[in-house]
Amino acid sequence: MNVSDLREILQYVPRFRERIFVIAVDGTVAASPNFPNILLDLAVLRSLSVRVVLVHGASHQIEELARKRGIKVTNSDGTGITNEITLELAIDAAIRLTNGIMEGLSAVDLRAAYANAIIAHPAGILGGTDQLFTGRVERVDNHALELLLKEGIIPVIPPLGFDGEGRTYRVNSDGIALEVAESLSAAKIIFLGADEIVGGPQQLPRQLSIDESEELVKKLRGSAANAGLISKLECSSRACRGGVPRAHLLDGRINEALLTEIFSHEGSGTMIYSNEYQQIRRIFKKDVRSVMDLIQQSVEDEEITRRTKADILQRIEDYWILEIDRTPIACVALHTHQDLSLAEMACLYVSKAHENKGFGRKLMAFAENLAREKGMERVFALSTRAVNYLQQKGGYVETDIEVLPGERRMRYEDSGRNSKILIKELRPRIS
Ligand code: ARG
């Protein structure tokens, strides 16, 4: 770990202090060798004053118990029919797991309580079939959960719900997590899953806006995608629509996946977000210092031309930065020579900690688009050490000094940097 990692971590700590995170753990994850690590990570979150609600699934445990007892269950994940015998078994398996989780939490000195905070109703008759003891969340007992949270106690919620008559229903844990997160106005809902998250037919993107996530759900419905993935994506988009700013889908079997997701800019899994996360924006006077700090190392390494504050200020409207959660991590400038329909892409830089993630290409494409919008036909770039990058990732080709406009050519010669000159013809965008 280095100082910039620490800066990143410390940026998120105050942001999440006293906020509620609903963490939904699948039964498979609770049974995995990584589960003790997750509990340790919860202790870290608690020590940073994050309020944690733990919701767990149990379908893995239900299937195992059914095998052991030689019973055939009608459904194990709370999305199909639950007959009486399945419900009995689900209660046994789920509560046994809740108890196991309590033991684990005690072992890391965390206080926890089993909360019967889910008021459920029968799912009813769907497609002509009575779902029997499968329930849906009718209401969440916020008050009970808030009391526990205020006392620093982690509510542990099994995938069961109760009605006013004291009947128990089997309720899917993704749905419970969603309802709990919404009604507590949580800052995050975090799904810790297993194969359904990483083993899908397609690699999930690192982040999705709500619209993108809803789009993906539509697409996956018609495909062979795992129902668990669809359910988690859907609950995530719904949570975001319902006021939870960010939802996360993580592989719960990976050590440190949880803390990396929460305390780094890029995270470790997939995030669905409704608030601002990444943006490319123009710089203002107050940003000049951070641009200079950002590129400083690269200037020292002779990759980027030295610029003074005055240089940047003089052409401030040409400079853009890419921010993640308001921290500048990359920059680019686009200078135009209107009379020649020629633009220069300059000062392209991505901070070391964020290299090789496609941010350079993103900014390059952004600058080229900008050039196109300004009616430019070609973009050139001068480079000493990123020549291969510009050729391979950007499709730039080497050219000679003749292409440079007179005044730029003089500056080029004066600089003595002997940069290579690369150029790219901008094809009009087909939209
Ligand atoms: N650490 C930040 C958060 O928890 C950003 C996480 C980004 N994750 C991602 N998969 N893109 O809100």
Short mmCIF file of C-alpha atoms and ligand atoms in Angstrom, two decimals:
data_model
loop_
_atom_site.label_atom_id
_atom_site.label_comp_id
_atom_site.label_asym_id
_atom_site.label_seq_id
_atom_site.Cartn_x
_atom_site.Cartn_y
_atom_site.Cartn_z
CA MET A 1 0.00 0.00 0.00
CA ASN A 2 1.21 3.51 -0.70
CA VAL A 3 0.18 7.00 0.27
CA SER A 4 -2.20 7.46 -2.62
CA ASP A 5 -4.08 4.29 -1.57
CA LEU A 6 -4.37 5.74 1.89
CA ARG A 7 -5.70 9.01 0.50
CA GLU A 8 -8.28 7.09 -1.44
CA ILE A 9 -9.34 5.13 1.64
CA LEU A 10 -9.50 8.20 3.83
CA GLN A 11 -11.64 9.98 1.31
CA TYR A 12 -14.38 7.40 1.77
CA VAL A 13 -14.17 6.99 5.54
CA PRO A 14 -15.96 10.22 6.53
CA ARG A 15 -18.41 9.78 3.69
CA PHE A 16 -19.67 6.49 5.09
CA ARG A 17 -19.47 7.24 8.79
CA GLU A 18 -22.81 6.64 10.56
CA ARG A 19 -24.38 5.58 7.27
CA ILE A 20 -26.28 2.32 6.93
CA PHE A 21 -24.98 -0.49 4.71
CA VAL A 22 -27.29 -3.41 4.06
CA ILE A 23 -25.10 -6.40 3.34
CA ALA A 24 -26.82 -9.38 1.76
CA VAL A 25 -24.88 -12.61 1.98
CA ASP A 26 -25.91 -15.62 -0.08
CA GLY A 27 -26.06 -19.00 1.65
CA THR A 28 -23.23 -20.25 -0.58
CA VAL A 29 -21.01 -17.40 0.59
CA ALA A 30 -21.89 -18.00 4.23
CA ALA A 31 -20.74 -21.59 3.72
CA SER A 32 -17.53 -20.60 1.92
CA PRO A 33 -14.07 -20.52 3.51
CA ASN A 34 -14.02 -16.76 2.98
CA PHE A 35 -16.93 -16.10 5.33
CA PRO A 36 -14.76 -15.58 8.44
CA ASN A 37 -12.86 -12.91 6.48
CA ILE A 38 -16.14 -11.18 5.65
CA LEU A 39 -16.98 -11.10 9.34
CA LEU A 40 -13.61 -9.54 10.06
CA ASP A 41 -14.33 -6.95 7.37
CA LEU A 42 -17.63 -6.18 9.07
CA ALA A 43 -15.64 -5.52 12.23
CA VAL A 44 -13.53 -3.04 10.25
CA LEU A 45 -16.68 -1.32 9.00
CA ARG A 46 -18.06 -1.14 12.52
CA SER A 47 -14.81 0.32 13.81
CA LEU A 48 -15.26 3.09 11.24
CA SER A 49 -18.78 3.71 12.54
CA VAL A 50 -20.56 2.25 9.53
CA ARG A 51 -23.93 0.83 10.59
CA VAL A 52 -24.34 -2.67 9.26
CA VAL A 53 -27.49 -4.70 8.67
CA LEU A 54 -26.81 -8.29 7.68
CA VAL A 55 -29.36 -10.12 5.56
CA HIS A 56 -28.66 -13.70 4.63
CA GLY A 57 -29.96 -16.24 2.15
CA ALA A 58 -30.17 -19.94 2.91
CA SER A 59 -30.97 -21.84 -0.27
CA HIS A 60 -27.62 -23.62 -0.22
CA GLN A 61 -28.26 -24.75 3.38
CA ILE A 62 -31.86 -25.73 2.59
CA GLU A 63 -30.74 -27.95 -0.27
CA GLU A 64 -28.09 -29.56 1.89
CA LEU A 65 -30.45 -30.26 4.73
CA ALA A 66 -33.04 -31.64 2.31
CA ARG A 67 -30.43 -34.02 0.97
CA LYS A 68 -29.43 -35.07 4.45
CA ARG A 69 -33.01 -35.72 5.52
CA GLY A 70 -33.94 -37.29 2.22
CA ILE A 71 -36.72 -34.77 1.65
CA LYS A 72 -37.67 -33.26 -1.68
CA VAL A 73 -38.27 -29.52 -1.40
CA THR A 74 -40.63 -27.65 -3.71
CA ASN A 75 -38.30 -24.65 -3.94
CA SER A 76 -35.18 -23.56 -2.13
CA ASP A 77 -34.67 -19.85 -2.80
CA GLY A 78 -38.01 -18.35 -1.90
CA THR A 79 -39.01 -17.60 -5.47
CA GLY A 80 -41.15 -20.68 -6.12
CA ILE A 81 -43.75 -22.66 -4.21
CA THR A 82 -43.02 -23.44 -0.56
CA ASN A 83 -45.13 -26.31 0.75
CA GLU A 84 -45.43 -27.11 4.42
CA ILE A 85 -42.57 -29.56 4.59
CA THR A 86 -40.31 -27.21 2.65
CA LEU A 87 -41.16 -24.42 5.05
CA GLU A 88 -40.30 -26.61 8.07
CA LEU A 89 -36.99 -27.43 6.51
CA ALA A 90 -36.34 -23.82 5.47
CA ILE A 91 -36.91 -22.65 9.04
CA ASP A 92 -34.51 -25.26 10.39
CA ALA A 93 -31.83 -24.47 7.84
CA ALA A 94 -32.19 -20.69 7.94
CA ILE A 95 -32.25 -20.34 11.72
CA ARG A 96 -29.36 -22.71 12.09
CA LEU A 97 -27.42 -20.45 9.72
CA THR A 98 -28.51 -17.30 11.57
CA ASN A 99 -27.15 -18.92 14.67
CA GLY A 100 -23.89 -19.77 12.93
CA ILE A 101 -23.56 -16.17 11.82
CA MET A 102 -24.20 -14.97 15.37
CA GLU A 103 -21.43 -17.23 16.58
CA GLY A 104 -19.08 -15.86 13.93
CA LEU A 105 -19.95 -12.28 14.84
CA SER A 106 -19.37 -12.97 18.52
CA ALA A 107 -15.99 -14.44 17.66
CA VAL A 108 -14.93 -11.09 16.21
CA ASP A 109 -16.45 -9.20 19.15
CA LEU A 110 -19.39 -7.79 17.28
CA ARG A 111 -22.75 -7.49 18.96
CA ALA A 112 -25.62 -8.82 16.89
CA ALA A 113 -29.29 -9.61 17.28
CA TYR A 114 -31.73 -11.75 15.38
CA ALA A 115 -34.43 -9.36 14.27
CA ASN A 116 -37.93 -10.43 13.28
CA ALA A 117 -38.29 -7.19 11.40
CA ILE A 118 -39.86 -8.52 8.23
CA ILE A 119 -43.61 -8.40 8.14
CA ALA A 120 -44.68 -10.65 5.31
CA HIS A 121 -47.79 -11.66 3.43
CA PRO A 122 -48.29 -14.71 1.31
CA ALA A 123 -47.02 -14.28 -2.24
CA GLY A 124 -50.47 -15.53 -3.22
CA ILE A 125 -51.53 -17.17 -6.45
CA LEU A 126 -49.16 -16.58 -9.32
CA GLY A 127 -49.89 -17.82 -12.82
CA GLY A 128 -52.75 -19.86 -11.41
CA THR A 129 -50.65 -21.61 -8.76
CA ASP A 130 -50.83 -20.95 -5.05
CA GLN A 131 -47.32 -20.24 -3.78
CA LEU A 132 -48.39 -21.49 -0.32
CA PHE A 133 -45.80 -20.48 2.30
CA THR A 134 -43.71 -18.30 0.02
CA GLY A 135 -44.06 -14.74 1.24
CA ARG A 136 -43.32 -11.23 0.09
CA VAL A 137 -42.29 -8.33 2.24
CA GLU A 138 -45.24 -6.29 3.31
CA ARG A 139 -43.45 -3.93 5.62
CA VAL A 140 -40.13 -3.57 7.42
CA ASP A 141 -40.12 -2.81 11.13
CA ASN A 142 -37.77 0.14 10.82
CA HIS A 143 -38.16 1.15 14.36
CA ALA A 144 -36.79 -2.13 15.69
CA LEU A 145 -33.87 -2.06 13.29
CA GLU A 146 -33.03 1.54 14.08
CA LEU A 147 -33.03 0.86 17.80
CA LEU A 148 -30.52 -1.91 17.33
CA LEU A 149 -28.37 0.15 14.99
CA LYS A 150 -28.33 3.02 17.41
CA GLU A 151 -26.96 0.72 20.06
CA GLY A 152 -24.20 -0.45 17.74
CA ILE A 153 -25.84 -3.86 17.32
CA ILE A 154 -25.86 -5.59 13.93
CA PRO A 155 -29.36 -6.83 13.06
CA VAL A 156 -29.14 -10.23 11.41
CA ILE A 157 -32.12 -10.99 9.21
CA PRO A 158 -32.87 -14.51 7.97
CA PRO A 159 -34.84 -15.09 4.76
CA LEU A 160 -38.12 -15.49 6.60
CA GLY A 161 -41.01 -13.18 7.33
CA PHE A 162 -43.90 -13.19 9.79
CA ASP A 163 -47.48 -12.12 9.52
CA GLY A 164 -49.77 -10.63 12.17
CA GLU A 165 -51.11 -14.06 13.02
CA GLY A 166 -47.71 -15.43 13.85
CA ARG A 167 -47.27 -17.44 10.69
CA THR A 168 -43.85 -17.77 9.10
CA TYR A 169 -43.18 -17.39 5.38
CA ARG A 170 -40.16 -18.13 3.27
CA VAL A 171 -39.03 -14.89 1.64
CA ASN A 172 -36.23 -14.46 -0.88
CA SER A 173 -33.25 -12.69 0.70
CA ASP A 174 -32.52 -10.36 -2.23
CA GLY A 175 -36.03 -8.96 -1.87
CA ILE A 176 -35.61 -8.57 1.89
CA ALA A 177 -32.33 -6.71 1.44
CA LEU A 178 -33.97 -4.39 -1.08
CA GLU A 179 -36.91 -3.56 1.19
CA VAL A 180 -34.70 -3.09 4.24
CA ALA A 181 -32.27 -0.83 2.38
CA GLU A 182 -35.08 1.29 0.99
CA SER A 183 -36.94 1.69 4.22
CA LEU A 184 -33.82 2.53 6.23
CA SER A 185 -32.59 4.91 3.49
CA ALA A 186 -29.33 3.00 3.45
CA ALA A 187 -26.25 4.42 1.76
CA LYS A 188 -25.51 1.09 0.17
CA ILE A 189 -26.89 -2.32 -0.52
CA ILE A 190 -24.14 -4.85 -1.08
CA PHE A 191 -24.85 -8.30 -2.49
CA LEU A 192 -22.19 -10.87 -1.72
CA GLY A 193 -22.87 -13.70 -4.12
CA ALA A 194 -21.00 -16.53 -5.73
CA ASP A 195 -21.23 -18.14 -9.17
CA GLU A 196 -24.29 -16.19 -10.23
CA ILE A 197 -22.28 -13.00 -10.08
CA VAL A 198 -19.07 -14.02 -11.76
CA GLY A 199 -20.08 -17.15 -13.64
CA GLY A 200 -22.67 -15.52 -15.88
CA PRO A 201 -22.66 -15.74 -19.65
CA GLN A 202 -21.10 -12.34 -19.88
CA GLN A 203 -18.65 -10.40 -17.83
CA LEU A 204 -20.52 -7.74 -15.87
CA PRO A 205 -19.38 -4.14 -16.40
CA ARG A 206 -17.59 -2.47 -13.49
CA GLN A 207 -20.32 0.09 -13.09
CA LEU A 208 -23.77 0.73 -14.46
CA SER A 209 -26.14 3.62 -14.21
CA ILE A 210 -29.70 2.68 -13.26
CA ASP A 211 -30.80 2.91 -16.87
CA GLU A 212 -27.95 0.71 -18.03
CA SER A 213 -28.69 -1.81 -15.32
CA GLU A 214 -32.39 -1.97 -16.25
CA GLU A 215 -31.41 -2.37 -19.88
CA LEU A 216 -29.10 -5.25 -18.96
CA VAL A 217 -31.83 -6.95 -16.94
CA LYS A 218 -34.12 -6.84 -19.98
CA LYS A 219 -31.42 -8.35 -22.13
CA LEU A 220 -30.52 -11.07 -19.63
CA ARG A 221 -34.14 -12.11 -19.20
CA GLY A 222 -34.19 -13.44 -22.71
CA SER A 223 -30.88 -15.23 -22.29
CA ALA A 224 -29.57 -18.19 -20.38
CA ALA A 225 -28.41 -15.94 -17.55
CA ASN A 226 -28.68 -17.17 -14.03
CA ALA A 227 -31.87 -16.14 -12.25
CA GLY A 228 -29.81 -15.13 -9.22
CA LEU A 229 -27.89 -12.57 -11.22
CA ILE A 230 -31.05 -11.12 -12.72
CA SER A 231 -32.65 -10.90 -9.30
CA LYS A 232 -29.65 -9.11 -7.79
CA LEU A 233 -29.36 -6.68 -10.68
CA GLU A 234 -33.05 -5.98 -10.54
CA CYS A 235 -33.04 -5.42 -6.78
CA SER A 236 -30.05 -3.13 -7.24
CA SER A 237 -31.76 -0.94 -9.82
CA ARG A 238 -34.91 -0.85 -7.75
CA ALA A 239 -32.95 0.12 -4.64
CA CYS A 240 -31.28 2.95 -6.58
CA ARG A 241 -34.63 4.13 -7.90
CA GLY A 242 -35.91 3.92 -4.32
CA GLY A 243 -33.27 6.31 -2.98
CA VAL A 244 -30.30 4.08 -2.14
CA PRO A 245 -27.45 5.85 -3.97
CA ARG A 246 -25.29 2.81 -4.69
CA ALA A 247 -25.73 -0.95 -4.95
CA HIS A 248 -22.88 -3.40 -5.35
CA LEU A 249 -22.58 -6.97 -6.63
CA LEU A 250 -19.49 -8.71 -5.34
CA ASP A 251 -18.00 -12.17 -5.38
CA GLY A 252 -18.25 -13.03 -1.70
CA ARG A 253 -15.68 -15.79 -1.99
CA ILE A 254 -12.84 -13.38 -2.66
CA ASN A 255 -10.90 -12.16 0.30
CA GLU A 256 -11.01 -8.38 0.69
CA ALA A 257 -13.54 -7.90 -2.12
CA LEU A 258 -15.81 -6.06 0.28
CA LEU A 259 -13.29 -3.57 1.65
CA THR A 260 -11.75 -2.95 -1.76
CA GLU A 261 -15.15 -2.16 -3.21
CA ILE A 262 -16.02 0.26 -0.43
CA PHE A 263 -12.74 2.05 0.08
CA SER A 264 -11.22 2.34 -3.39
CA HIS A 265 -12.20 4.44 -6.36
CA GLU A 266 -12.62 1.58 -8.76
CA GLY A 267 -13.82 -1.10 -6.39
CA SER A 268 -13.65 -4.84 -6.97
CA GLY A 269 -17.05 -5.76 -8.32
CA THR A 270 -19.97 -4.18 -10.13
CA MET A 271 -21.65 -1.02 -8.92
CA ILE A 272 -25.07 0.29 -9.87
CA TYR A 273 -25.30 3.96 -9.00
CA SER A 274 -27.72 6.80 -9.04
CA ASN A 275 -25.42 9.54 -7.82
CA GLU A 276 -22.43 11.02 -9.52
CA TYR A 277 -19.47 8.67 -9.79
CA GLN A 278 -17.25 9.36 -12.79
CA GLN A 279 -17.25 12.49 -14.85
CA ILE A 280 -15.16 14.31 -17.38
CA ARG A 281 -15.41 18.02 -16.88
CA ARG A 282 -13.79 21.27 -17.88
CA ILE A 283 -11.36 22.70 -15.36
CA PHE A 284 -11.79 25.94 -13.45
CA LYS A 285 -9.21 28.21 -11.93
CA LYS A 286 -9.40 26.35 -8.65
CA ASP A 287 -8.46 23.09 -10.42
CA VAL A 288 -5.19 24.31 -11.92
CA ARG A 289 -3.23 23.27 -8.85
CA SER A 290 -4.63 19.73 -8.92
CA VAL A 291 -3.85 19.37 -12.62
CA MET A 292 -0.28 20.42 -11.94
CA ASP A 293 -0.03 17.97 -9.04
CA LEU A 294 -1.54 15.24 -11.15
CA ILE A 295 0.96 15.56 -13.98
CA GLN A 296 3.99 16.50 -11.89
CA GLN A 297 5.64 13.07 -11.91
CA SER A 298 5.05 12.70 -15.60
CA VAL A 299 6.64 16.09 -16.25
CA GLU A 300 9.66 15.02 -14.24
CA ASP A 301 9.83 11.83 -16.27
CA GLU A 302 9.84 13.95 -19.45
CA GLU A 303 6.62 12.42 -20.67
CA ILE A 304 4.61 15.59 -20.55
CA THR A 305 5.78 19.12 -21.32
CA ARG A 306 6.30 21.34 -18.31
CA ARG A 307 3.53 23.90 -17.93
CA THR A 308 3.40 26.80 -15.55
CA LYS A 309 0.27 27.86 -13.80
CA ALA A 310 0.13 30.81 -16.19
CA ASP A 311 0.40 28.49 -19.23
CA ILE A 312 -2.61 26.54 -18.08
CA LEU A 313 -4.60 29.59 -17.06
CA GLN A 314 -4.02 31.16 -20.43
CA ARG A 315 -5.80 28.30 -22.17
CA ILE A 316 -7.87 27.05 -19.29
CA GLU A 317 -10.88 26.34 -21.45
CA ASP A 318 -8.87 23.69 -23.32
CA TYR A 319 -8.27 21.53 -20.25
CA TRP A 320 -10.45 18.67 -19.02
CA ILE A 321 -10.21 16.30 -16.08
CA LEU A 322 -11.68 12.91 -15.36
CA GLU A 323 -12.82 12.58 -11.78
CA ILE A 324 -13.88 9.61 -9.71
CA ASP A 325 -15.90 10.64 -6.71
CA ARG A 326 -14.57 14.16 -7.16
CA THR A 327 -10.91 13.17 -7.18
CA PRO A 328 -9.11 14.05 -10.42
CA ILE A 329 -7.40 10.94 -11.76
CA ALA A 330 -6.68 11.88 -15.39
CA CYS A 331 -6.52 14.89 -17.66
CA VAL A 332 -6.32 15.97 -21.28
CA ALA A 333 -6.18 19.22 -23.21
CA LEU A 334 -7.40 19.99 -26.69
CA HIS A 335 -6.00 23.03 -28.47
CA THR A 336 -7.57 23.95 -31.78
CA HIS A 337 -6.20 25.70 -34.85
CA GLN A 338 -9.45 26.79 -36.37
CA ASP A 339 -8.15 27.94 -39.76
CA LEU A 340 -6.49 24.59 -40.43
CA SER A 341 -9.24 22.33 -39.05
CA LEU A 342 -6.48 20.87 -36.98
CA ALA A 343 -6.48 20.15 -33.24
CA GLU A 344 -3.74 19.19 -30.84
CA MET A 345 -4.38 16.69 -28.13
CA ALA A 346 -2.01 17.40 -25.27
CA CYS A 347 -1.39 16.78 -21.61
CA LEU A 348 -3.00 13.33 -21.74
CA TYR A 349 -2.24 11.72 -18.43
CA VAL A 350 -3.67 9.03 -16.16
CA SER A 351 -2.45 8.79 -12.57
CA LYS A 352 -0.30 5.75 -11.78
CA ALA A 353 -2.88 4.20 -9.46
CA HIS A 354 -5.45 4.13 -12.25
CA GLU A 355 -3.32 2.95 -15.16
CA ASN A 356 -4.43 0.20 -17.52
CA LYS A 357 -8.12 0.58 -16.81
CA GLY A 358 -9.07 2.24 -20.06
CA PHE A 359 -9.19 5.80 -18.71
CA GLY A 360 -6.56 6.98 -21.21
CA ARG A 361 -8.58 5.63 -24.10
CA LYS A 362 -11.72 7.16 -22.69
CA LEU A 363 -10.15 10.61 -22.52
CA MET A 364 -8.59 10.21 -25.93
CA ALA A 365 -11.98 9.36 -27.44
CA PHE A 366 -13.50 12.25 -25.54
CA ALA A 367 -10.93 14.72 -26.91
CA GLU A 368 -11.41 13.44 -30.44
CA ASN A 369 -15.14 13.84 -30.17
CA LEU A 370 -14.71 17.31 -28.90
CA ALA A 371 -12.47 18.06 -31.87
CA ARG A 372 -15.08 16.69 -34.24
CA GLU A 373 -17.74 18.84 -32.64
CA LYS A 374 -15.53 21.84 -33.18
CA GLY A 375 -15.34 20.97 -36.88
CA MET A 376 -11.78 19.67 -36.80
CA GLU A 377 -10.69 17.11 -39.34
CA ARG A 378 -7.42 15.96 -37.85
CA VAL A 379 -5.85 15.69 -34.44
CA PHE A 380 -2.15 15.62 -33.77
CA ALA A 381 -0.22 14.81 -30.64
CA LEU A 382 3.41 15.23 -29.70
CA SER A 383 4.91 12.50 -27.64
CA THR A 384 8.26 11.44 -26.28
CA ARG A 385 7.29 8.32 -24.42
CA ALA A 386 3.74 7.35 -25.30
CA VAL A 387 4.27 6.86 -29.01
CA ASN A 388 3.38 3.17 -28.97
CA TYR A 389 0.34 3.84 -26.84
CA LEU A 390 -0.98 6.47 -29.22
CA GLN A 391 -0.36 4.24 -32.22
CA GLN A 392 -1.75 1.04 -30.79
CA LYS A 393 -4.63 2.26 -28.66
CA GLY A 394 -5.43 5.44 -30.49
CA GLY A 395 -4.73 4.63 -34.10
CA TYR A 396 -2.35 7.57 -34.52
CA VAL A 397 0.36 7.43 -37.20
CA GLU A 398 3.72 9.08 -37.24
CA THR A 399 4.10 12.13 -39.42
CA ASP A 400 6.60 14.96 -39.78
CA ILE A 401 6.97 18.52 -38.73
CA GLU A 402 5.33 19.85 -41.90
CA VAL A 403 1.88 19.27 -40.47
CA LEU A 404 2.43 21.63 -37.54
CA PRO A 405 1.06 25.16 -37.91
CA GLY A 406 3.80 27.80 -38.12
CA GLU A 407 3.66 29.08 -34.58
CA ARG A 408 3.41 25.56 -33.14
CA ARG A 409 6.36 24.47 -35.23
CA MET A 410 8.48 27.23 -33.73
CA ARG A 411 7.56 26.23 -30.23
CA TYR A 412 8.31 22.64 -31.10
CA GLU A 413 11.77 23.52 -32.30
CA ASP A 414 12.46 25.77 -29.32
CA SER A 415 11.50 23.09 -26.84
CA GLY A 416 14.32 20.81 -27.96
CA ARG A 417 12.25 17.83 -26.81
CA ASN A 418 12.42 16.13 -30.16
CA SER A 419 9.03 14.59 -29.63
CA LYS A 420 7.55 12.34 -32.25
CA ILE A 421 4.64 13.88 -34.14
CA LEU A 422 1.58 11.69 -34.49
CA ILE A 423 -1.59 12.37 -36.35
CA LYS A 424 -5.05 10.95 -36.80
CA GLU A 425 -7.70 11.73 -39.39
CA LEU A 426 -11.08 12.12 -37.75
CA ARG A 427 -13.74 10.22 -39.49
CA PRO A 428 -17.19 11.74 -39.05
CA ARG A 429 -19.10 9.84 -36.42
CA ILE A 430 -21.73 7.46 -37.65
CA SER A 431 -24.56 7.67 -35.22
N1 ARG B 1 -15.65 2.98 -3.21
C1 ARG B 1 -16.69 3.66 -3.90
C2 ARG B 1 -18.02 3.31 -3.27
O1 ARG B 1 -18.10 2.40 -2.51
C3 ARG B 1 -16.67 3.40 -5.38
C4 ARG B 1 -16.79 1.94 -5.75
C5 ARG B 1 -16.71 1.74 -7.25
N2 ARG B 1 -16.98 0.39 -7.63
C6 ARG B 1 -17.10 -0.07 -8.88
N3 ARG B 1 -17.35 -1.33 -9.05
N4 ARG B 1 -16.98 0.76 -9.89
O2 ARG B 1 -19.02 3.96 -3.48
#
